[in-house]
mmCIF file of C-alpha atoms in Angstrom:
data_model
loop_
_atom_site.group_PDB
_atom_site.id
_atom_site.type_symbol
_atom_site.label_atom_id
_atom_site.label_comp_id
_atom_site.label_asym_id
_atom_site.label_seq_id
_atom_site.Cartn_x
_atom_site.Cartn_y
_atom_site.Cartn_z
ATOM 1 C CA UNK A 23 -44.521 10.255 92.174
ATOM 2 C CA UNK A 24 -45.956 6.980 91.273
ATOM 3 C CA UNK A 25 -48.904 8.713 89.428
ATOM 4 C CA UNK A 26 -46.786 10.838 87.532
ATOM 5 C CA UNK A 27 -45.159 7.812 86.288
ATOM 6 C CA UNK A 28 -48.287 6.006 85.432
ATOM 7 C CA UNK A 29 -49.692 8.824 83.506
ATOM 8 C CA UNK A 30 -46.685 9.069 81.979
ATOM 9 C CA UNK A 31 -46.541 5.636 80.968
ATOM 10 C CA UNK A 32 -49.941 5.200 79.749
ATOM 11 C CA UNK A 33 -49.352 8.244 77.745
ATOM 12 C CA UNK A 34 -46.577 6.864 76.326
ATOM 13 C CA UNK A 35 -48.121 3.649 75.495
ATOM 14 C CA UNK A 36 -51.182 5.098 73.499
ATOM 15 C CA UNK A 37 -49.004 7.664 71.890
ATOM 16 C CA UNK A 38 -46.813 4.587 70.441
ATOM 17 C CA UNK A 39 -50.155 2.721 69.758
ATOM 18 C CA UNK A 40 -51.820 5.518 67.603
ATOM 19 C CA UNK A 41 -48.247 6.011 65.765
ATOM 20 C CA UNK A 42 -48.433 1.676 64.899
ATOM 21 C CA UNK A 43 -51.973 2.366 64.252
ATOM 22 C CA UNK A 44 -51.047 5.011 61.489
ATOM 23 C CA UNK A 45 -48.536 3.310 59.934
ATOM 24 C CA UNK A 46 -50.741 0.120 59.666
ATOM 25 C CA UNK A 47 -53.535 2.589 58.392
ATOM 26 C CA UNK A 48 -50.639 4.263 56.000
ATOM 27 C CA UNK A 49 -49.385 0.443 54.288
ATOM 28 C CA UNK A 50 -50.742 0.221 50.885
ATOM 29 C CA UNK A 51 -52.419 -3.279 49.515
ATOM 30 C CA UNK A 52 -48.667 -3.883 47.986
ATOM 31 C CA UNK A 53 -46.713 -3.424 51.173
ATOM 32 C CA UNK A 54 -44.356 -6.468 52.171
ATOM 33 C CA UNK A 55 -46.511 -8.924 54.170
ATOM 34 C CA UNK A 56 -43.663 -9.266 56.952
ATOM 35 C CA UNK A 57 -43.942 -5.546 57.419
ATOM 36 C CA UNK A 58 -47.803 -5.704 58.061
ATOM 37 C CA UNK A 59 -46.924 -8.662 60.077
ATOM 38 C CA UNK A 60 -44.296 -6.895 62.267
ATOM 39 C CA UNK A 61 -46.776 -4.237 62.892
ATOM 40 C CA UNK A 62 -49.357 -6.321 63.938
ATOM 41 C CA UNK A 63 -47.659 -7.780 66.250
ATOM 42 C CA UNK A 64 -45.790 -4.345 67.946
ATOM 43 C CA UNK A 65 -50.150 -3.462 68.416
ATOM 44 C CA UNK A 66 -50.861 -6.603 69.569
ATOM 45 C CA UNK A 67 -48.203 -5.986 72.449
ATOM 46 C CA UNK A 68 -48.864 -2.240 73.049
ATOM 47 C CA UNK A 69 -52.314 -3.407 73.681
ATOM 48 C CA UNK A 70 -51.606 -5.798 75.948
ATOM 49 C CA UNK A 71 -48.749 -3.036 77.598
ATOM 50 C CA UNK A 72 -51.450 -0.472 77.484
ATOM 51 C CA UNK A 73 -54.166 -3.019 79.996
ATOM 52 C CA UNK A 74 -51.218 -3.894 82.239
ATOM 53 C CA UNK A 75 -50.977 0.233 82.863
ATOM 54 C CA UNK A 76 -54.497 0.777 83.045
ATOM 55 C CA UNK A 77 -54.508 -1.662 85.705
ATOM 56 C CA UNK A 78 -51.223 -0.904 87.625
ATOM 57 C CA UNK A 79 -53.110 3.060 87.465
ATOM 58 C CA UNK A 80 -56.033 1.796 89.093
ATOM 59 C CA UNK A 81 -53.929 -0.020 91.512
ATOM 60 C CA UNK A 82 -52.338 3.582 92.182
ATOM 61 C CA UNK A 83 -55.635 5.272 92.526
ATOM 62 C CA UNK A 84 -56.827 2.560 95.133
ATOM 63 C CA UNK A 85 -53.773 3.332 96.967
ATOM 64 C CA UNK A 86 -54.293 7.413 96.175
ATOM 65 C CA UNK A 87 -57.910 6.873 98.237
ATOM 66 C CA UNK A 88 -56.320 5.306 100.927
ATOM 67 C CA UNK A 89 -53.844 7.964 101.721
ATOM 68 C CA UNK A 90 -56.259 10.539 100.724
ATOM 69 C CA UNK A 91 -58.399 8.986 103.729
ATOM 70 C CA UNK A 92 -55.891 8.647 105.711
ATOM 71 C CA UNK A 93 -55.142 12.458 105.650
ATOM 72 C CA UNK A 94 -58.569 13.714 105.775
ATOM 73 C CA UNK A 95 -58.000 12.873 109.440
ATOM 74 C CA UNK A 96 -55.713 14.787 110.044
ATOM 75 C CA UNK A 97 -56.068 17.752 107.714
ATOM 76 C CA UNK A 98 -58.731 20.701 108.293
ATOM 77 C CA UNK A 99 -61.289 20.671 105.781
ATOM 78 C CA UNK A 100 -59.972 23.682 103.964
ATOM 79 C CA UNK A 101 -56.070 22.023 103.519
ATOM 80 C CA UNK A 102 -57.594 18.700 102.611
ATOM 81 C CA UNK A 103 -59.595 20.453 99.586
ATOM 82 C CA UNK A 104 -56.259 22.113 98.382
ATOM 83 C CA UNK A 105 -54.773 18.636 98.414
ATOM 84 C CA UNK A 106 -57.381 16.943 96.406
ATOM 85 C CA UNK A 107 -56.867 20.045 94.268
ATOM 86 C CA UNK A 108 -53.550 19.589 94.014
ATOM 87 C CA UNK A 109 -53.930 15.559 92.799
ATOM 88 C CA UNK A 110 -56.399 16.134 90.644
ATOM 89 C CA UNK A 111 -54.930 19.183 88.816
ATOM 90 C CA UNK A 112 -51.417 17.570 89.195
ATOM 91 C CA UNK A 113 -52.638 14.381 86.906
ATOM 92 C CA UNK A 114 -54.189 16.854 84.420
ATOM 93 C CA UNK A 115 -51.421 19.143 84.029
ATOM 94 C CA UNK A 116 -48.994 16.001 83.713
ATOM 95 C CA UNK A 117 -51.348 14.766 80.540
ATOM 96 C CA UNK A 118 -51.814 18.277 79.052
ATOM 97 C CA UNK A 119 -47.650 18.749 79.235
ATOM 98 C CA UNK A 120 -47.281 15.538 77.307
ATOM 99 C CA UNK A 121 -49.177 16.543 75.111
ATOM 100 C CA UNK A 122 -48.276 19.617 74.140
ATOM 101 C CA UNK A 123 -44.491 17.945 73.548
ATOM 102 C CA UNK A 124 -46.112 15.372 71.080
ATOM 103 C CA UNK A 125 -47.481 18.390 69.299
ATOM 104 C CA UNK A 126 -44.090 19.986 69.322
ATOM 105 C CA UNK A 127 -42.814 17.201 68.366
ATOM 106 C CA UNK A 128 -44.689 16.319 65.894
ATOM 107 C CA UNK A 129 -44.691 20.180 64.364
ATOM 108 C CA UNK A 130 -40.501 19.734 64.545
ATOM 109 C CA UNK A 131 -40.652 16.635 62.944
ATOM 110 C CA UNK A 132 -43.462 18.240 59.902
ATOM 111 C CA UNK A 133 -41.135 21.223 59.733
ATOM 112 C CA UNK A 134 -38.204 18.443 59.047
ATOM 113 C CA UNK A 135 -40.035 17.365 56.218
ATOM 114 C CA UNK A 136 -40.683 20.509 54.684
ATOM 115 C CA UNK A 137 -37.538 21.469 54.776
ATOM 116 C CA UNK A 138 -36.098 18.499 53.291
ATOM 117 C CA UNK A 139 -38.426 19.010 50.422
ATOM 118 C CA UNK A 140 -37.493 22.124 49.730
#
């Protein structure tokens, strides 16, 4: 559970930072300075949010070995593959769904667009 979260967040967190990114990309050399200023700072603390979850996930994944050891004594060698299957497929699938709802939401969002231009 706490992995799922973790990806989630840190998902999350670069997904906001890459949209800030963007829109500082996107500001023309005219665009009010408060609004360059305001954006600087949001990436300046989604940076800063982003280490904080890179380092609570590697807390996780310290914590992830020790239970993985922990049931490697216990579990025949077959079962305890299928779990570390299961964890490492798990954390993959969790990224992948994410983003595929970014892309759908950003297609729903481009399809917004269009239609208000039409």
């Amino acid at each position: 559970g706490d992995l799922d979260k973790v990806v989630n967040l840190l998902l999350s967190l670069s997904g906001r930072l890459a949209r800030v990114e963007t829109a500082l990309g996107s500001l023309g050399p005219h665009a009010p300075a408060e609004d360059k200023l305001a954006l600087r700072e949001k990436r300046r603390l989604l940076v800063a949010q982003l280490e904080d979850a890179k380092e609570l996930k590697e807390h996780v994944e310290r914590r992830e070995e020790a239970v993985g050891a922990m049931v490697a004594r216990y579990l025949p060698v077959e079962h305890l593959q299928d779990y570390q299957h299961f964890i490492k497929m798990k954390s993959a699938l969790i990224a992948e769904q994410r983003e595929l709802e970014e892309k759908i939401k950003l297609g729903q969002e481009q399809l917004r667009c269009l239609r208000e231009s039409l």
